[in-house]
Short mmCIF file of C-alpha atoms and ligand atoms in Angstrom, two decimals:
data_model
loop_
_atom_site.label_atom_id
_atom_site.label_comp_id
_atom_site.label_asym_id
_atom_site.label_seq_id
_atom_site.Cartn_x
_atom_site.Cartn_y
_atom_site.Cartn_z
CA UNK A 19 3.55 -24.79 -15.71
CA UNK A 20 4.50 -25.15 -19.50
CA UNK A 21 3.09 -22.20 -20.45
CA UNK A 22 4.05 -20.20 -18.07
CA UNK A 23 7.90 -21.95 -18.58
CA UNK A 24 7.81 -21.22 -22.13
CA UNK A 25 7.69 -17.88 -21.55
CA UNK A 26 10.07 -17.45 -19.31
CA UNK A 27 12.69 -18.59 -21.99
CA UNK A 28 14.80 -15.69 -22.65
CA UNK A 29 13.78 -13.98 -19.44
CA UNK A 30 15.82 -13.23 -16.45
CA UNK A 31 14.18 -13.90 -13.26
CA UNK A 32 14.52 -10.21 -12.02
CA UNK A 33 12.24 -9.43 -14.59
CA UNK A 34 9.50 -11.17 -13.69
CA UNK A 35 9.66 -8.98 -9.74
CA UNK A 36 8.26 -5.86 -8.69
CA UNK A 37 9.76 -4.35 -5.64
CA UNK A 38 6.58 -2.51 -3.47
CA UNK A 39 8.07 0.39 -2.15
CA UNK A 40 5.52 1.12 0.70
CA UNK A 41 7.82 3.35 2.92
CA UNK A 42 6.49 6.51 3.46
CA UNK A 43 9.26 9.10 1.82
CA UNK A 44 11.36 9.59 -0.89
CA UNK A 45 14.79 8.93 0.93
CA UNK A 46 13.69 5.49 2.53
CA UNK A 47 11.90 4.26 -0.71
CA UNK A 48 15.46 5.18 -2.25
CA UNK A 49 17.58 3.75 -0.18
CA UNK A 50 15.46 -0.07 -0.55
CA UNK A 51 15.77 0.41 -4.09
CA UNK A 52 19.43 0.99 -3.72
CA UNK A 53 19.85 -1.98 -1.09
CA UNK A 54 19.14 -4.66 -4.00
CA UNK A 55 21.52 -3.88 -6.87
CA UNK A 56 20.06 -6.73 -9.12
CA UNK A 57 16.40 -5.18 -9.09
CA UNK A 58 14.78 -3.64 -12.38
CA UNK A 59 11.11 -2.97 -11.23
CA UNK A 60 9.65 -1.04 -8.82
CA UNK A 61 5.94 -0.55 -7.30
CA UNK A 62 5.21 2.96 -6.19
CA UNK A 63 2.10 3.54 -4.92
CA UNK A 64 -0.60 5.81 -3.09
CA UNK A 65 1.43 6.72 -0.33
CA UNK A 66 5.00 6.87 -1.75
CA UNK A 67 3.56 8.95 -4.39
CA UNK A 68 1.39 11.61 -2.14
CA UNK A 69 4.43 11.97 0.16
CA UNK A 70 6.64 12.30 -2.77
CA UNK A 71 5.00 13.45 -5.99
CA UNK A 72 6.71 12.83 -9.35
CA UNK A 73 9.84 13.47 -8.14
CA UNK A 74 10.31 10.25 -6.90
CA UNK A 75 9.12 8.51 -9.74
CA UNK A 76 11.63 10.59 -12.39
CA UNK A 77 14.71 9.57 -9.54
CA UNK A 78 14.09 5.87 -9.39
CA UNK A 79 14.07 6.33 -13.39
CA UNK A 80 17.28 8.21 -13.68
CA UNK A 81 18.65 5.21 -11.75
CA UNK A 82 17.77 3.05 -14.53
CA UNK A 83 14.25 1.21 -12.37
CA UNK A 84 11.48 0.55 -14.37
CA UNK A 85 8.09 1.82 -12.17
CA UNK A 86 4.97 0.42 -12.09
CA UNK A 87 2.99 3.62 -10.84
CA UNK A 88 -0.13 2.22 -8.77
CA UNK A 89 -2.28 5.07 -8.54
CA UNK A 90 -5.72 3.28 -9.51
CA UNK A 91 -7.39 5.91 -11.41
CA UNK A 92 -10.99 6.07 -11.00
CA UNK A 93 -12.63 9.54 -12.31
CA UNK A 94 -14.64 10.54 -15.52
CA UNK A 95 -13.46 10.10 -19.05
CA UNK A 96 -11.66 13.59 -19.71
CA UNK A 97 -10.04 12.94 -15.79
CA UNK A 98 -8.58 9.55 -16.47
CA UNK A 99 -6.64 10.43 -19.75
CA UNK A 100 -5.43 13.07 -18.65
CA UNK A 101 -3.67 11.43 -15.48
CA UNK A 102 -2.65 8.27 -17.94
CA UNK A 103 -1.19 10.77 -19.98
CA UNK A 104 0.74 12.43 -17.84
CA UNK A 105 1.92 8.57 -15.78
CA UNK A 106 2.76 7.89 -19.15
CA UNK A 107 4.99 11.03 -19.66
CA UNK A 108 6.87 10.48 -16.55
CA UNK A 109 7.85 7.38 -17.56
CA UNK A 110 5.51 4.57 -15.59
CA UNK A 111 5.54 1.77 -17.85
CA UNK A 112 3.04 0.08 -16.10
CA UNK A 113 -0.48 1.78 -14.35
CA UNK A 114 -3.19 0.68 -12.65
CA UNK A 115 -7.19 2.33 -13.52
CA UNK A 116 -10.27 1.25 -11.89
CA UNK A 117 -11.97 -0.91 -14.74
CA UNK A 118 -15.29 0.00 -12.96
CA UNK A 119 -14.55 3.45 -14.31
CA UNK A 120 -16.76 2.32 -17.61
CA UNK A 121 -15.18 1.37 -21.22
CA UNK A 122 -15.37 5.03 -22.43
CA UNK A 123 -13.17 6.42 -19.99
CA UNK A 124 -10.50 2.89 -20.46
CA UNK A 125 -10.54 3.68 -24.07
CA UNK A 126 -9.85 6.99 -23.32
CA UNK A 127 -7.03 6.57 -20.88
CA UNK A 128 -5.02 3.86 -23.04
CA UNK A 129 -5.24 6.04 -26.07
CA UNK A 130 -3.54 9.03 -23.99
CA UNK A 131 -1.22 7.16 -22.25
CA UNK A 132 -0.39 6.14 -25.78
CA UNK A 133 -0.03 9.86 -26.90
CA UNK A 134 1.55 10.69 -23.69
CA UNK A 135 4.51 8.02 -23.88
CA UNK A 136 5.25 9.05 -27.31
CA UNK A 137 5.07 12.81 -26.58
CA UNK A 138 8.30 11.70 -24.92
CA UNK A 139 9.85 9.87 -26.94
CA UNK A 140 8.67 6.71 -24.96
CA UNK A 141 7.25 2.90 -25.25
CA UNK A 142 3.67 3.14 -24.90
CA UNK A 143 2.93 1.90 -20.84
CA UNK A 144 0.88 -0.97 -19.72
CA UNK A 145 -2.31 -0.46 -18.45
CA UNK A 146 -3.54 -2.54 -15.82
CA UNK A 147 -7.16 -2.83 -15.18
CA UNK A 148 -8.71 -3.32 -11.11
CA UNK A 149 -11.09 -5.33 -10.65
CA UNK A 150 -12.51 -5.69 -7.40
CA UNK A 151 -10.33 -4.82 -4.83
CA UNK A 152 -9.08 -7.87 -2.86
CA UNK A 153 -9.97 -6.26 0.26
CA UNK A 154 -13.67 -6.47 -0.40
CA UNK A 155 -15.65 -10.14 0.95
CA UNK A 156 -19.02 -11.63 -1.12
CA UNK A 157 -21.39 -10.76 1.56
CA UNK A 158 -19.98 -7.20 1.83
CA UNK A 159 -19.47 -6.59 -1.58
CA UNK A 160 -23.49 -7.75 -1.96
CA UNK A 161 -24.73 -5.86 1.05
CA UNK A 162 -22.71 -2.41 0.42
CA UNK A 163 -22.57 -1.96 -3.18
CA UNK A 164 -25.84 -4.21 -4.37
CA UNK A 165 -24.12 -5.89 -6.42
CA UNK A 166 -26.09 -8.94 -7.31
CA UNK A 167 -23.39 -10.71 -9.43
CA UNK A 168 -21.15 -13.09 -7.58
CA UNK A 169 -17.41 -11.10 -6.51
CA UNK A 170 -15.51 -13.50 -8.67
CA UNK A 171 -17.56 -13.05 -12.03
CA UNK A 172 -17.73 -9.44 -11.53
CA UNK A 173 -14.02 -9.32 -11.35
CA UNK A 174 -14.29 -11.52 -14.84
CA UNK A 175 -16.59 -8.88 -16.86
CA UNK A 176 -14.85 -6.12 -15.49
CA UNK A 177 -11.91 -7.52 -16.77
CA UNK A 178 -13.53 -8.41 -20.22
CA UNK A 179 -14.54 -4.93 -20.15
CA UNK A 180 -10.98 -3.34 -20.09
CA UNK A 181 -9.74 -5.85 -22.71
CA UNK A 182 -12.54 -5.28 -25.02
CA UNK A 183 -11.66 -1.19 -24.16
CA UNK A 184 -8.28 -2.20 -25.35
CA UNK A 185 -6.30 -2.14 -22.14
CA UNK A 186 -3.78 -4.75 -22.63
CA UNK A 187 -3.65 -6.05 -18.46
CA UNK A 188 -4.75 -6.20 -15.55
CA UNK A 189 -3.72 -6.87 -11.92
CA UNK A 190 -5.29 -10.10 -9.91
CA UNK A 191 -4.45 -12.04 -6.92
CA UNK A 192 -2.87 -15.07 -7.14
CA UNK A 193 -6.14 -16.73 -6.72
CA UNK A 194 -7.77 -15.35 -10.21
CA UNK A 195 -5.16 -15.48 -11.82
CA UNK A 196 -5.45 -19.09 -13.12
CA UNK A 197 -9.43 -17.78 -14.34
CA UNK A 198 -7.92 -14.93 -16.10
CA UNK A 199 -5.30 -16.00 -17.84
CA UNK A 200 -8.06 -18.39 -19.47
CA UNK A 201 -10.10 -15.72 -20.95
CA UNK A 202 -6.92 -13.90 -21.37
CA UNK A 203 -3.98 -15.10 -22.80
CA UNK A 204 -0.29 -14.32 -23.49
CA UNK A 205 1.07 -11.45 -24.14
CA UNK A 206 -2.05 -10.02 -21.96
CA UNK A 207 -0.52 -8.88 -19.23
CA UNK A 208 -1.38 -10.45 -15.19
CA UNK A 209 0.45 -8.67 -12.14
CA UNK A 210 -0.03 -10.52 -8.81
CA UNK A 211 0.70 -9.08 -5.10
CA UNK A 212 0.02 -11.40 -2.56
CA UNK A 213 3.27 -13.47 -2.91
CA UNK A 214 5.23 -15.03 -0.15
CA UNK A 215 7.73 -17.23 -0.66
CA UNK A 216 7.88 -20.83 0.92
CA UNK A 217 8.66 -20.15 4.97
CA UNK A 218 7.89 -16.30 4.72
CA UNK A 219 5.39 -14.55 7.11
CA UNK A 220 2.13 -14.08 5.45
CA UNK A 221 1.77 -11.22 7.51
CA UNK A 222 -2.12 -9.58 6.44
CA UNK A 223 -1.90 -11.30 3.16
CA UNK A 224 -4.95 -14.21 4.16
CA UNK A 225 -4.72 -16.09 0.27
CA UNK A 226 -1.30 -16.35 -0.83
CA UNK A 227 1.19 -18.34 -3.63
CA UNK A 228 4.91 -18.29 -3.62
CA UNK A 229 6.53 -17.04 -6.58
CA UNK A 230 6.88 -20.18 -8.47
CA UNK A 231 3.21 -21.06 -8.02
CA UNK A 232 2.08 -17.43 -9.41
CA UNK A 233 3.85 -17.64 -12.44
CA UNK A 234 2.68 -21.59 -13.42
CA UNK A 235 -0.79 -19.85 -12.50
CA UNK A 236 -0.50 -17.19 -15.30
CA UNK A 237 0.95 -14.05 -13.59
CA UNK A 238 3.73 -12.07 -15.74
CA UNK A 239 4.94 -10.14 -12.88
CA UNK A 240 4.43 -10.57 -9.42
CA UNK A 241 4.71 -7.28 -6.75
CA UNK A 242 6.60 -8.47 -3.89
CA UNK A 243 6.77 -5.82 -0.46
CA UNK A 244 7.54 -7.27 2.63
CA UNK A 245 8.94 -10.86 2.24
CA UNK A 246 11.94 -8.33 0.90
CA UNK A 247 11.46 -4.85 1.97
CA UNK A 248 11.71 -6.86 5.91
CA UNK A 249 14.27 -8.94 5.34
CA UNK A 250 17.65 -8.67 7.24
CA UNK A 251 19.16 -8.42 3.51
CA UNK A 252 16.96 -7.18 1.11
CA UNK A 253 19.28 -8.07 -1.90
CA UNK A 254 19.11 -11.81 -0.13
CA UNK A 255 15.76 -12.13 -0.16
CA UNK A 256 15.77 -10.74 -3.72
CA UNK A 257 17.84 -12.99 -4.91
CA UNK A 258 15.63 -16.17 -3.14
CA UNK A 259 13.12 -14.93 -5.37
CA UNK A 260 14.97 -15.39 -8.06
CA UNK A 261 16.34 -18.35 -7.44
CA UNK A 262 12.81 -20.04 -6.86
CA UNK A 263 11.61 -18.53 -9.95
CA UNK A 264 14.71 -19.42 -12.48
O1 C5P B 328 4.23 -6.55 1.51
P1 C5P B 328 3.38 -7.23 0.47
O2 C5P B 328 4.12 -8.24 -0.36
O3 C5P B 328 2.09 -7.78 1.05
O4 C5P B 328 3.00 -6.03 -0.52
C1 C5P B 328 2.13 -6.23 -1.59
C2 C5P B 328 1.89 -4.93 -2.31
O5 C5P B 328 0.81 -5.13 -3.22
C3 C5P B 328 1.46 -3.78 -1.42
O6 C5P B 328 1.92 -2.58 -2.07
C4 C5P B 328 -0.04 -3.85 -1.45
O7 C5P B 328 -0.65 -2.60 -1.23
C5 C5P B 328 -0.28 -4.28 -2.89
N1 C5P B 328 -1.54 -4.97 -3.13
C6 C5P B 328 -1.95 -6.11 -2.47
N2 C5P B 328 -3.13 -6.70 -2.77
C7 C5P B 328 -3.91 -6.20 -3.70
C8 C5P B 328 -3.52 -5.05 -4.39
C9 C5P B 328 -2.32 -4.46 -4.09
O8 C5P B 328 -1.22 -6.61 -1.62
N3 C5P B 328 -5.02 -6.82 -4.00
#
């Protein structure tokens, strides 16, 4: 916990959130952002972004969000810079590639997302290395992909693999994060879904943390959907969050 308090000195709470905006359009994703005054961050991800292209992402801007753009990027070397550089020119300041994509092609996209920011005038973006998706079990991951290497040190080298690319992050569940943070520390950047907070519905989430727990754990940000995109009061539940967290 003293790490992790340490560095929250100087930091507002509603800094440390990301908002998932999982609705399927524009005008609903909208209209949660605009339902919690107080937010800063924003997740937008496959399916907000196929429904609603960049559009969305340059509105949620103009209204002064910061966007983590979740795309997951997973393609050959040429491929993946030129998508980080245009998330970057958009304005994402944080985006997610598929570390399994190799070191070449990580390099590749974190020196055009550099380019791409700055082509704008912009802070160069965050990029966040997967690992293995959380969706995937041991025996599975063994079975399908023959993958001798146990799930949780694979996750490890194919993190070690984006930092030694240069990306500067990478997103976990609350689970890794602790092992991570280890082999990775501060200002490396750790983004954790899989966050409910104390009485919430876990809902499909099977391995879960509340807030507070994440953070002592390691995480810099945490991506919260449900426990406030459900809520009666969005801004409410927001707020909780806070609370808990400052
Ligand atoms: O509603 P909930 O808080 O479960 O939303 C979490 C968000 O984080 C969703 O956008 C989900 O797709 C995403 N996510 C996740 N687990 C991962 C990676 C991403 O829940 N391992």
């Amino acid at each position: 916990m003293a790490e992790a308090e340490r560095d929250l000195q100087g930091w507002d709470p509603a800094d440390r959130i990301i908002l998932a905006l999982d609705r399927g359009d524009a005008e609903q994703a909208l209209a949660l952002a605009a339902a919690v005054p107080d937010l800063r961050w924003v997740k937008v991800g496959l399916e907000l972004f196929t429904a609603a292209g960049p559009a969305v992402v340059r509105e949620l801007r103009r209204r002064g969000l910061r966007v983590f753009l979740d795309l997951k990027f997973h393609d050959i070397p040429t491929t993946m810079a030129g998508a980080c550089r245009s998330a970057a020119r958009l304005g994402a300041e944080l985006i997610t590639v598929h570390a399994c994509a190799g070191g070449e092609a990580l390099a590749a996209a974190q020196a055009a997302a550099v380019e791409g920011a700055a082509a704008e005038g912009l802070s160069a973006p965050t990029l966040l290395a997967v690992t293995v998706l959380t969706s995937w079990d041991a025996a599975r991951f063994r079975q399908e992909l023959a993958i001798p290497t146990p799930l949780d040190d694979h996750a490890a080298a194919l993190a070690a693999l984006a930092a030694a690319a240069g990306l500067t992050g990478a997103v976990c569940s609350p689970q890794e994060v602790a092992r991570l943070r280890a082999a990775h520390p501060r200002p490396f950047t750790l983004v954790t879904p899989g966050i409910r907070p104390a009485g919430s519905e876990a809902a499909d989430q099977k391995r879960v943390m509340t807030p507070a727990q994440a953070l002592a754990a390691g995480a810099s940000h945490l991506v919260i959907g449900r426990p406030i995109s459900a809520a009666a009061d969005p801004a409410a539940a927001f707020a909780a969050c806070c609370a808990e967290l400052g």
